[in-house]
mmCIF file of C-alpha atoms in Angstrom:
data_model
loop_
_atom_site.group_PDB
_atom_site.id
_atom_site.type_symbol
_atom_site.label_atom_id
_atom_site.label_comp_id
_atom_site.label_asym_id
_atom_site.label_seq_id
_atom_site.Cartn_x
_atom_site.Cartn_y
_atom_site.Cartn_z
ATOM 1 C CA MET D 1 6.215 -37.040 -3.946
ATOM 2 C CA GLU D 2 6.601 -40.577 -2.631
ATOM 3 C CA ASN D 3 3.364 -42.229 -1.510
ATOM 4 C CA ALA D 4 1.323 -39.128 -2.337
ATOM 5 C CA LYS D 5 -2.378 -39.538 -3.061
ATOM 6 C CA SER D 6 -3.838 -38.444 -6.406
ATOM 7 C CA VAL D 7 -6.212 -35.494 -6.591
ATOM 8 C CA LYS D 8 -7.487 -33.339 -9.386
ATOM 9 C CA LEU D 9 -8.272 -29.700 -9.978
ATOM 10 C CA VAL D 10 -11.556 -29.228 -11.909
ATOM 11 C CA LEU D 11 -12.524 -25.860 -13.485
ATOM 12 C CA GLU D 12 -15.979 -24.660 -14.453
ATOM 13 C CA ASP D 13 -15.124 -24.905 -18.170
ATOM 14 C CA GLY D 14 -14.644 -28.643 -17.748
ATOM 15 C CA THR D 15 -10.814 -28.640 -17.596
ATOM 16 C CA GLU D 16 -9.454 -31.402 -15.314
ATOM 17 C CA ILE D 17 -5.870 -31.372 -14.144
ATOM 18 C CA GLN D 18 -4.346 -34.308 -12.323
ATOM 19 C CA GLY D 19 -1.960 -33.763 -9.459
ATOM 20 C CA GLN D 20 -0.824 -35.043 -6.104
ATOM 21 C CA SER D 21 -2.172 -34.142 -2.713
ATOM 22 C CA PHE D 22 -0.326 -32.314 0.032
ATOM 23 C CA GLY D 23 -1.760 -30.619 3.104
ATOM 24 C CA ALA D 24 -5.212 -32.017 3.990
ATOM 25 C CA PHE D 25 -6.587 -34.846 1.783
ATOM 26 C CA THR D 26 -10.025 -33.305 1.354
ATOM 27 C CA SER D 27 -12.143 -31.641 -1.341
ATOM 28 C CA ALA D 28 -12.810 -27.894 -1.567
ATOM 29 C CA ALA D 29 -14.428 -25.473 -3.984
ATOM 30 C CA GLY D 30 -13.936 -21.790 -4.643
ATOM 31 C CA GLU D 31 -12.827 -19.163 -7.140
ATOM 32 C CA VAL D 32 -9.495 -20.099 -8.829
ATOM 33 C CA VAL D 33 -7.109 -17.100 -8.940
ATOM 34 C CA PHE D 34 -3.376 -16.742 -9.393
ATOM 35 C CA SER D 35 -0.541 -14.783 -7.786
ATOM 36 C CA THR D 36 2.792 -14.145 -9.419
ATOM 37 C CA ALA D 37 4.551 -13.346 -6.172
ATOM 38 C CA MET D 38 7.850 -15.268 -5.769
ATOM 39 C CA THR D 39 7.820 -15.324 -1.965
ATOM 40 C CA GLY D 40 5.532 -14.635 0.908
ATOM 41 C CA TYR D 41 3.203 -17.654 1.018
ATOM 42 C CA PRO D 42 2.758 -17.522 4.810
ATOM 43 C CA GLU D 43 1.538 -13.973 4.474
ATOM 44 C CA ASN D 44 -0.610 -14.682 1.385
ATOM 45 C CA LEU D 45 -2.356 -17.760 2.883
ATOM 46 C CA THR D 46 -3.268 -15.841 6.038
ATOM 47 C CA ASP D 47 -4.549 -12.753 4.158
ATOM 48 C CA PRO D 48 -8.363 -12.590 4.721
ATOM 49 C CA SER D 49 -8.696 -11.138 1.234
ATOM 50 C CA PHE D 50 -8.131 -14.636 -0.144
ATOM 51 C CA ALA D 51 -11.153 -16.131 1.682
ATOM 52 C CA GLY D 52 -13.142 -18.388 -0.572
ATOM 53 C CA GLN D 53 -10.391 -18.623 -3.253
ATOM 54 C CA ILE D 54 -8.229 -21.480 -4.559
ATOM 55 C CA LEU D 55 -4.865 -19.813 -4.988
ATOM 56 C CA VAL D 56 -2.487 -20.735 -7.815
ATOM 57 C CA LEU D 57 1.132 -19.800 -7.205
ATOM 58 C CA THR D 58 3.128 -19.291 -10.443
ATOM 59 C CA TYR D 59 6.541 -19.552 -8.800
ATOM 60 C CA PRO D 60 7.840 -23.051 -9.726
ATOM 61 C CA ILE D 61 8.950 -24.221 -6.243
ATOM 62 C CA VAL D 62 6.981 -23.571 -3.090
ATOM 63 C CA GLY D 63 7.514 -24.727 0.489
ATOM 64 C CA ASN D 64 11.307 -24.807 0.573
ATOM 65 C CA TYR D 65 11.564 -22.389 3.474
ATOM 66 C CA GLY D 66 8.721 -23.886 5.517
ATOM 67 C CA VAL D 67 6.461 -21.988 7.876
ATOM 68 C CA PRO D 68 7.666 -19.820 10.715
ATOM 69 C CA GLY D 69 6.570 -20.188 14.345
ATOM 70 C CA GLU D 70 4.166 -17.694 15.868
ATOM 71 C CA GLU D 71 5.424 -14.493 17.494
ATOM 72 C CA LEU D 72 3.227 -11.738 18.993
ATOM 73 C CA TYR D 73 3.551 -7.983 18.846
ATOM 74 C CA GLU D 74 1.032 -6.015 20.903
ATOM 75 C CA SER D 75 -1.209 -9.109 21.065
ATOM 76 C CA ILE D 76 -1.228 -9.601 17.250
ATOM 77 C CA SER D 77 0.881 -11.760 15.048
ATOM 78 C CA ARG D 78 4.285 -10.405 14.138
ATOM 79 C CA ILE D 79 4.518 -12.671 11.088
ATOM 80 C CA PHE D 80 1.140 -13.823 9.801
ATOM 81 C CA GLU D 81 -1.552 -11.574 8.396
ATOM 82 C CA SER D 82 -4.359 -13.059 10.524
ATOM 83 C CA ASP D 83 -4.866 -15.847 12.992
ATOM 84 C CA LYS D 84 -5.544 -18.622 10.441
ATOM 85 C CA ILE D 85 -5.267 -19.699 6.761
ATOM 86 C CA HIS D 86 -8.063 -18.227 4.667
ATOM 87 C CA VAL D 87 -7.578 -19.708 1.187
ATOM 88 C CA ALA D 88 -9.928 -22.567 0.235
ATOM 89 C CA GLY D 89 -7.117 -24.442 -1.441
ATOM 90 C CA LEU D 90 -3.575 -24.152 -2.858
ATOM 91 C CA VAL D 91 -2.184 -25.057 -6.250
ATOM 92 C CA VAL D 92 1.521 -25.316 -6.912
ATOM 93 C CA ASN D 93 3.930 -26.789 -9.433
ATOM 94 C CA TYR D 94 6.599 -28.407 -7.224
ATOM 95 C CA TYR D 95 5.985 -28.734 -3.521
ATOM 96 C CA SER D 96 9.162 -29.053 -1.516
ATOM 97 C CA GLU D 97 8.591 -31.579 1.291
ATOM 98 C CA GLU D 98 11.980 -30.667 2.684
ATOM 99 C CA HIS D 99 12.372 -27.222 4.117
ATOM 100 C CA SER D 100 15.274 -25.257 5.465
ATOM 101 C CA HIS D 101 15.107 -21.895 7.276
ATOM 102 C CA TRP D 102 16.298 -20.840 10.749
ATOM 103 C CA HIS D 103 12.821 -19.500 11.500
ATOM 104 C CA ALA D 104 10.845 -22.475 10.232
ATOM 105 C CA ALA D 105 8.729 -24.402 12.725
ATOM 106 C CA LYS D 106 6.899 -26.775 10.359
ATOM 107 C CA SER D 107 6.390 -27.658 6.708
ATOM 108 C CA LEU D 108 3.834 -25.982 4.467
ATOM 109 C CA GLY D 109 2.018 -29.287 4.100
ATOM 110 C CA GLU D 110 1.762 -29.774 7.852
ATOM 111 C CA TRP D 111 0.477 -26.207 8.244
ATOM 112 C CA LEU D 112 -2.210 -26.674 5.613
ATOM 113 C CA ALA D 113 -3.266 -29.937 7.241
ATOM 114 C CA GLU D 114 -3.696 -28.164 10.590
ATOM 115 C CA TYR D 115 -6.458 -26.007 9.063
ATOM 116 C CA ASN D 116 -7.900 -28.776 6.825
ATOM 117 C CA ILE D 117 -6.868 -26.953 3.667
ATOM 118 C CA PRO D 118 -6.147 -29.065 0.554
ATOM 119 C CA GLY D 119 -3.130 -28.568 -1.638
ATOM 120 C CA ILE D 120 -2.396 -29.967 -5.067
ATOM 121 C CA CYS D 121 1.067 -30.127 -6.606
ATOM 122 C CA GLY D 122 2.508 -31.420 -9.869
ATOM 123 C CA VAL D 123 0.347 -28.840 -11.764
ATOM 124 C CA ASP D 124 1.636 -26.838 -14.730
ATOM 125 C CA THR D 125 0.791 -23.574 -12.943
ATOM 126 C CA ARG D 126 2.056 -21.370 -15.786
ATOM 127 C CA MET D 127 -0.188 -23.097 -18.279
ATOM 128 C CA LEU D 128 -3.084 -22.756 -15.790
ATOM 129 C CA THR D 129 -2.285 -19.049 -15.256
ATOM 130 C CA LYS D 130 -2.353 -18.398 -18.982
ATOM 131 C CA LYS D 131 -5.800 -20.045 -19.122
ATOM 132 C CA LEU D 132 -7.070 -17.794 -16.328
ATOM 133 C CA ARG D 133 -5.514 -14.724 -17.944
ATOM 134 C CA GLU D 134 -7.322 -15.515 -21.270
ATOM 135 C CA LYS D 135 -10.633 -16.722 -19.859
ATOM 136 C CA GLY D 136 -10.638 -14.846 -16.534
ATOM 137 C CA ALA D 137 -10.893 -16.134 -13.004
ATOM 138 C CA MET D 138 -13.006 -19.258 -12.846
ATOM 139 C CA LEU D 139 -14.874 -21.354 -10.345
ATOM 140 C CA GLY D 140 -13.115 -24.557 -9.560
ATOM 141 C CA LYS D 141 -12.586 -27.361 -7.022
ATOM 142 C CA ILE D 142 -9.859 -29.612 -5.756
ATOM 143 C CA VAL D 143 -11.346 -33.099 -5.705
ATOM 144 C CA ALA D 144 -9.931 -35.750 -3.356
ATOM 145 C CA ALA D 145 -11.907 -38.773 -2.226
ATOM 146 C CA GLU D 146 -15.393 -37.190 -2.506
ATOM 147 C CA ASP D 147 -16.662 -34.748 -5.059
ATOM 148 C CA VAL D 148 -18.067 -31.347 -4.073
ATOM 149 C CA PRO D 149 -20.197 -28.900 -6.086
ATOM 150 C CA LEU D 150 -18.764 -25.733 -7.545
ATOM 151 C CA HIS D 151 -19.391 -22.649 -5.414
ATOM 152 C CA ASP D 152 -19.055 -18.883 -6.211
ATOM 153 C CA PRO D 153 -17.736 -17.275 -3.051
ATOM 154 C CA ASN D 154 -18.552 -13.831 -4.495
ATOM 155 C CA GLN D 155 -22.199 -14.596 -3.824
ATOM 156 C CA ASP D 156 -21.405 -14.800 -0.118
ATOM 157 C CA ASN D 157 -20.827 -11.952 2.366
ATOM 158 C CA LEU D 158 -17.200 -12.964 2.888
ATOM 159 C CA VAL D 159 -16.468 -9.813 4.874
ATOM 160 C CA ALA D 160 -18.999 -10.848 7.538
ATOM 161 C CA GLN D 161 -17.182 -14.240 7.777
ATOM 162 C CA VAL D 162 -13.669 -12.767 8.396
ATOM 163 C CA SER D 163 -14.529 -9.602 10.344
ATOM 164 C CA PRO D 164 -14.215 -9.820 14.210
ATOM 165 C CA GLU D 165 -17.331 -9.791 16.348
ATOM 166 C CA GLY D 166 -16.270 -7.308 19.009
ATOM 167 C CA VAL D 167 -14.380 -4.015 19.452
ATOM 168 C CA GLN D 168 -10.674 -4.273 20.210
ATOM 169 C CA HIS D 169 -8.252 -1.606 21.389
ATOM 170 C CA TYR D 170 -4.531 -1.312 20.721
ATOM 171 C CA GLY D 171 -1.979 1.264 21.856
ATOM 172 C CA THR D 172 -2.381 4.527 23.778
ATOM 173 C CA GLY D 173 -0.862 6.888 21.273
ATOM 174 C CA ARG D 174 -1.402 10.484 20.313
ATOM 175 C CA HIS D 175 -4.145 10.036 17.705
ATOM 176 C CA LYS D 176 -7.366 8.035 18.087
ATOM 177 C CA ILE D 177 -7.930 6.076 14.844
ATOM 178 C CA VAL D 178 -10.976 3.863 14.122
ATOM 179 C CA LEU D 179 -10.131 0.909 11.993
ATOM 180 C CA VAL D 180 -13.130 -0.693 10.255
ATOM 181 C CA ASP D 181 -12.127 -4.328 10.035
ATOM 182 C CA CYS D 182 -13.501 -5.902 6.827
ATOM 183 C CA GLY D 183 -10.686 -8.533 6.890
ATOM 184 C CA THR D 184 -7.639 -6.435 7.826
ATOM 185 C CA LYS D 185 -4.064 -7.658 7.485
ATOM 186 C CA THR D 186 -2.235 -7.501 10.785
ATOM 187 C CA ASN D 187 0.634 -5.572 9.194
ATOM 188 C CA ILE D 188 -1.728 -2.652 8.785
ATOM 189 C CA ILE D 189 -2.279 -2.654 12.546
ATOM 190 C CA ARG D 190 1.482 -2.939 13.057
ATOM 191 C CA CYS D 191 2.060 0.027 10.762
ATOM 192 C CA PHE D 192 -0.278 2.168 12.850
ATOM 193 C CA LEU D 193 1.094 1.063 16.223
ATOM 194 C CA GLU D 194 4.652 1.853 15.072
ATOM 195 C CA ARG D 195 3.396 5.386 14.507
ATOM 196 C CA ASP D 196 2.112 5.940 18.058
ATOM 197 C CA VAL D 197 -1.621 5.829 17.639
ATOM 198 C CA GLU D 198 -4.560 4.556 19.723
ATOM 199 C CA LEU D 199 -6.308 2.074 17.452
ATOM 200 C CA ILE D 200 -9.967 1.133 17.849
ATOM 201 C CA ARG D 201 -10.699 -1.913 15.730
ATOM 202 C CA VAL D 202 -14.417 -2.420 14.986
ATOM 203 C CA PRO D 203 -16.398 -4.965 13.006
ATOM 204 C CA TRP D 204 -17.403 -4.274 9.407
ATOM 205 C CA ASP D 205 -21.018 -3.389 10.276
ATOM 206 C CA TYR D 206 -20.312 -1.450 13.458
ATOM 207 C CA ASP D 207 -21.728 2.130 13.583
ATOM 208 C CA PHE D 208 -18.452 3.901 14.136
ATOM 209 C CA THR D 209 -20.105 7.338 13.643
ATOM 210 C CA GLN D 210 -21.102 7.130 17.303
ATOM 211 C CA LEU D 211 -17.459 7.029 18.417
ATOM 212 C CA ASP D 212 -15.145 9.886 19.273
ATOM 213 C CA TYR D 213 -12.119 9.555 16.925
ATOM 214 C CA ASP D 214 -9.579 11.646 15.026
ATOM 215 C CA GLY D 215 -9.283 9.598 11.857
ATOM 216 C CA LEU D 216 -11.013 6.698 10.098
ATOM 217 C CA PHE D 217 -9.340 3.812 8.352
ATOM 218 C CA LEU D 218 -11.093 1.303 5.994
ATOM 219 C CA SER D 219 -9.324 -2.036 5.734
ATOM 220 C CA ASN D 220 -8.872 -4.578 2.974
ATOM 221 C CA GLY D 221 -11.104 -7.644 2.820
ATOM 222 C CA PRO D 222 -12.490 -10.391 0.519
ATOM 223 C CA GLY D 223 -15.282 -10.503 -2.006
ATOM 224 C CA ASP D 224 -17.633 -8.067 -3.667
ATOM 225 C CA PRO D 225 -17.653 -4.635 -1.960
ATOM 226 C CA LYS D 226 -21.359 -4.192 -2.654
ATOM 227 C CA MET D 227 -22.101 -6.864 -0.022
ATOM 228 C CA CYS D 228 -20.955 -4.384 2.643
ATOM 229 C CA THR D 229 -24.104 -2.340 2.702
ATOM 230 C CA ALA D 230 -23.908 -1.496 6.400
ATOM 231 C CA THR D 231 -20.350 -0.250 5.999
ATOM 232 C CA ILE D 232 -21.230 1.873 3.083
ATOM 233 C CA GLU D 233 -24.133 3.489 4.907
ATOM 234 C CA HIS D 234 -22.006 4.378 7.884
ATOM 235 C CA LEU D 235 -19.266 5.649 5.575
ATOM 236 C CA GLN D 236 -21.695 7.908 3.742
ATOM 237 C CA LYS D 237 -22.312 9.686 7.074
ATOM 238 C CA ALA D 238 -18.584 10.034 7.686
ATOM 239 C CA LEU D 239 -18.077 11.602 4.257
ATOM 240 C CA THR D 240 -20.348 14.523 5.305
ATOM 241 C CA GLN D 241 -17.813 15.409 7.922
ATOM 242 C CA ASP D 242 -14.191 16.578 7.710
ATOM 243 C CA LYS D 243 -12.382 13.901 9.720
ATOM 244 C CA PRO D 244 -9.576 12.366 7.644
ATOM 245 C CA ILE D 245 -10.341 8.981 6.010
ATOM 246 C CA PHE D 246 -7.847 6.509 4.495
ATOM 247 C CA GLY D 247 -8.843 3.240 2.798
ATOM 248 C CA ILE D 248 -6.807 0.358 1.440
ATOM 249 C CA CYS D 249 -7.915 -2.217 -1.168
ATOM 250 C CA LEU D 250 -11.569 -3.154 -0.326
ATOM 251 C CA GLY D 251 -11.499 0.073 1.704
ATOM 252 C CA SER D 252 -10.863 1.955 -1.533
ATOM 253 C CA GLN D 253 -13.821 0.334 -3.227
ATOM 254 C CA LEU D 254 -16.098 1.073 -0.231
ATOM 255 C CA MET D 255 -15.040 4.698 -0.339
ATOM 256 C CA GLY D 256 -15.920 4.826 -4.046
ATOM 257 C CA LEU D 257 -19.312 3.279 -3.496
ATOM 258 C CA ALA D 258 -20.073 5.589 -0.525
ATOM 259 C CA ALA D 259 -19.093 8.621 -2.607
ATOM 260 C CA GLY D 260 -21.656 7.585 -5.204
ATOM 261 C CA GLY D 261 -19.469 5.720 -7.713
ATOM 262 C CA ASP D 262 -19.595 2.185 -8.893
ATOM 263 C CA THR D 263 -17.236 -0.849 -8.826
ATOM 264 C CA PHE D 264 -16.709 -3.669 -11.287
ATOM 265 C CA LYS D 265 -15.053 -7.124 -11.279
ATOM 266 C CA LEU D 266 -11.682 -7.393 -12.973
ATOM 267 C CA LYS D 267 -11.150 -10.192 -15.457
ATOM 268 C CA TYR D 268 -8.520 -12.001 -13.389
ATOM 269 C CA GLY D 269 -7.528 -9.449 -10.764
ATOM 270 C CA HIS D 270 -4.200 -8.119 -9.539
ATOM 271 C CA ARG D 271 -2.326 -10.499 -7.213
ATOM 272 C CA SER D 272 1.407 -9.973 -7.022
ATOM 273 C CA HIS D 273 4.189 -8.012 -5.377
ATOM 274 C CA ASN D 274 5.302 -6.204 -8.522
ATOM 275 C CA GLN D 275 2.345 -4.113 -9.768
ATOM 276 C CA PRO D 276 3.385 -0.696 -11.135
ATOM 277 C CA VAL D 277 1.259 2.298 -10.307
ATOM 278 C CA LYS D 278 1.552 6.000 -11.193
ATOM 279 C CA LEU D 279 0.589 8.956 -9.057
ATOM 280 C CA THR D 280 -1.952 10.804 -11.153
ATOM 281 C CA GLY D 281 -0.711 14.137 -12.565
ATOM 282 C CA THR D 282 2.924 13.211 -12.085
ATOM 283 C CA GLN D 283 5.599 10.967 -13.637
ATOM 284 C CA ARG D 284 6.186 9.339 -10.278
ATOM 285 C CA SER D 285 5.707 5.577 -10.245
ATOM 286 C CA TYR D 286 5.793 2.925 -7.518
ATOM 287 C CA ILE D 287 6.031 -0.855 -7.354
ATOM 288 C CA THR D 288 3.300 -2.218 -5.128
ATOM 289 C CA SER D 289 1.858 -5.314 -3.595
ATOM 290 C CA GLN D 290 -1.690 -6.077 -4.630
ATOM 291 C CA ASN D 291 -4.487 -8.609 -4.017
ATOM 292 C CA HIS D 292 -7.875 -7.622 -5.381
ATOM 293 C CA GLY D 293 -10.435 -8.750 -7.895
ATOM 294 C CA PHE D 294 -12.642 -5.645 -7.980
ATOM 295 C CA ALA D 295 -11.908 -1.961 -8.758
ATOM 296 C CA VAL D 296 -13.527 1.401 -8.688
ATOM 297 C CA ASP D 297 -14.976 2.704 -11.968
ATOM 298 C CA THR D 298 -13.590 6.207 -11.959
ATOM 299 C CA ALA D 299 -15.986 7.307 -14.758
ATOM 300 C CA THR D 300 -18.869 6.971 -12.275
ATOM 301 C CA LEU D 301 -17.276 9.094 -9.470
ATOM 302 C CA PRO D 302 -18.855 12.445 -8.677
ATOM 303 C CA ALA D 303 -17.085 15.618 -9.900
ATOM 304 C CA ASP D 304 -15.418 16.315 -6.484
ATOM 305 C CA TRP D 305 -13.456 13.067 -6.609
ATOM 306 C CA ASP D 306 -10.308 12.229 -8.627
ATOM 307 C CA MET D 307 -8.290 9.113 -9.393
ATOM 308 C CA LEU D 308 -5.190 9.189 -7.181
ATOM 309 C CA PHE D 309 -3.175 6.251 -8.592
ATOM 310 C CA GLU D 310 -3.429 4.420 -11.949
ATOM 311 C CA ASN D 311 -2.247 0.919 -12.676
ATOM 312 C CA LEU D 312 0.400 1.030 -15.433
ATOM 313 C CA ASN D 313 -0.443 -2.495 -16.676
ATOM 314 C CA ASP D 314 -4.123 -2.040 -17.491
ATOM 315 C CA GLY D 315 -5.000 1.594 -16.653
ATOM 316 C CA THR D 316 -7.414 0.666 -13.881
ATOM 317 C CA CYS D 317 -7.983 2.749 -10.753
ATOM 318 C CA GLU D 318 -5.470 2.198 -7.930
ATOM 319 C CA GLY D 319 -6.770 4.841 -5.561
ATOM 320 C CA ILE D 320 -9.075 7.815 -5.247
ATOM 321 C CA LYS D 321 -9.075 11.177 -3.437
ATOM 322 C CA HIS D 322 -11.520 13.935 -2.605
ATOM 323 C CA LYS D 323 -10.652 17.313 -4.170
ATOM 324 C CA THR D 324 -11.180 19.388 -1.014
ATOM 325 C CA LYS D 325 -11.567 17.036 1.959
ATOM 326 C CA PRO D 326 -8.863 14.786 3.579
ATOM 327 C CA PHE D 327 -10.277 11.544 2.111
ATOM 328 C CA PHE D 328 -8.041 9.237 0.051
ATOM 329 C CA SER D 329 -7.501 5.550 -0.673
ATOM 330 C CA THR D 330 -5.239 3.076 -2.433
ATOM 331 C CA GLN D 331 -6.295 -0.147 -4.174
ATOM 332 C CA PHE D 332 -2.767 -1.513 -3.523
ATOM 333 C CA HIS D 333 -1.179 -2.355 -0.122
ATOM 334 C CA PRO D 334 1.236 0.299 1.181
ATOM 335 C CA GLU D 335 2.027 -1.959 4.156
ATOM 336 C CA ALA D 336 2.902 -4.878 1.785
ATOM 337 C CA ALA D 337 3.716 -8.118 3.834
ATOM 338 C CA GLY D 338 4.856 -9.479 1.609
ATOM 339 C CA GLY D 339 6.165 -7.222 -1.027
ATOM 340 C CA PRO D 340 7.760 -3.748 -1.463
ATOM 341 C CA GLN D 341 7.227 -1.048 1.161
ATOM 342 C CA ASP D 342 7.821 1.849 -1.267
ATOM 343 C CA THR D 343 4.483 3.444 -0.437
ATOM 344 C CA GLU D 344 4.344 2.938 3.370
ATOM 345 C CA PHE D 345 4.740 6.764 3.622
ATOM 346 C CA LEU D 346 1.001 6.997 2.919
ATOM 347 C CA PHE D 347 0.356 6.087 6.536
ATOM 348 C CA ASP D 348 2.383 9.131 7.494
ATOM 349 C CA GLN D 349 0.499 11.303 5.076
ATOM 350 C CA PHE D 350 -2.816 10.141 6.627
ATOM 351 C CA LEU D 351 -1.589 10.950 10.128
ATOM 352 C CA ASP D 352 -0.370 14.364 8.925
ATOM 353 C CA GLU D 353 -3.919 15.010 7.802
ATOM 354 C CA VAL D 354 -5.129 13.907 11.283
ATOM 355 C CA GLU D 355 -2.722 16.412 12.823
ATOM 356 C CA LYS D 356 -4.074 19.194 10.624
ATOM 357 C CA TYR D 357 -7.674 18.255 11.454
ATOM 358 C CA LYS D 358 -7.003 18.324 15.184
ATOM 359 C CA ALA D 359 -5.116 21.618 15.009
ATOM 360 C CA GLY D 360 -7.964 23.201 13.093
ATOM 361 C CA LYS D 361 -10.829 22.085 15.367
#
């Protein structure tokens, strides 16, 4: 880019990669992870699950369709996955300063600058991704004018940083669903509202067991699930009842921990729109959108829990279910945004369980 300032990406193993600055000319540290998704950077950058992370995009050209303007649906964003950018920094190969799309309101660089997020371009992102695949996700930093120390965001309670402070209500539908917001994507809220529910959105540490509700939903979110001790304690109470529970991503890990199982950190995580999963006990497979660095260790689950979905790339757990109660979860994102919507029917299955529960009361 003409007149671009020089910056560098520094990894914890000592690797230094020179590049050019776009977005905010500032330094930032975080965990360096990669996504192989070809599109969807407005959704990815606003996904709270990326909090504290420096995101490497493997697709060779980024920014060519700009960033759309804001639109609201039921007081939430129709396009973005939250109200701000959550990544600590962005790493791309070629950044397109020029953008062209009928919906674009600004460039990617302008948008990053608004939130003081640094970007670095001119990086061989595929070489970098190979390094991260071989050595695992690493701490790193984008260094501009002033150096900053390395920082491990997984030592922080990132969920507490991205979860809302108060209770919010949406819709007036036929079922009352409590959504425990550990960093939820707005498309999850949209998926529920499109299915005519009353949604009660509560903070991560809110004692939802005191509420009157028909079904419980556990959202996605960033960081180590074991940081969410308050959520796990409340969830353990809910698991003694029979009200349906559905969890996505971090919500799946929290369900596993509350059930008595354990979680572990993946070497480099699953972040893409093309992750294949298989429904356990069948030959039925789905292509899914994923963004997670931790997973449930199914070997530690009690006997009354089963693995629901399996990742066909590495065999890790992509969801769990209770054998007799209406509790289930997915490690992937049925609502996508961006990505395939092949498994959005799981929202309908959850609400079917809510119907059955209400009919049997």
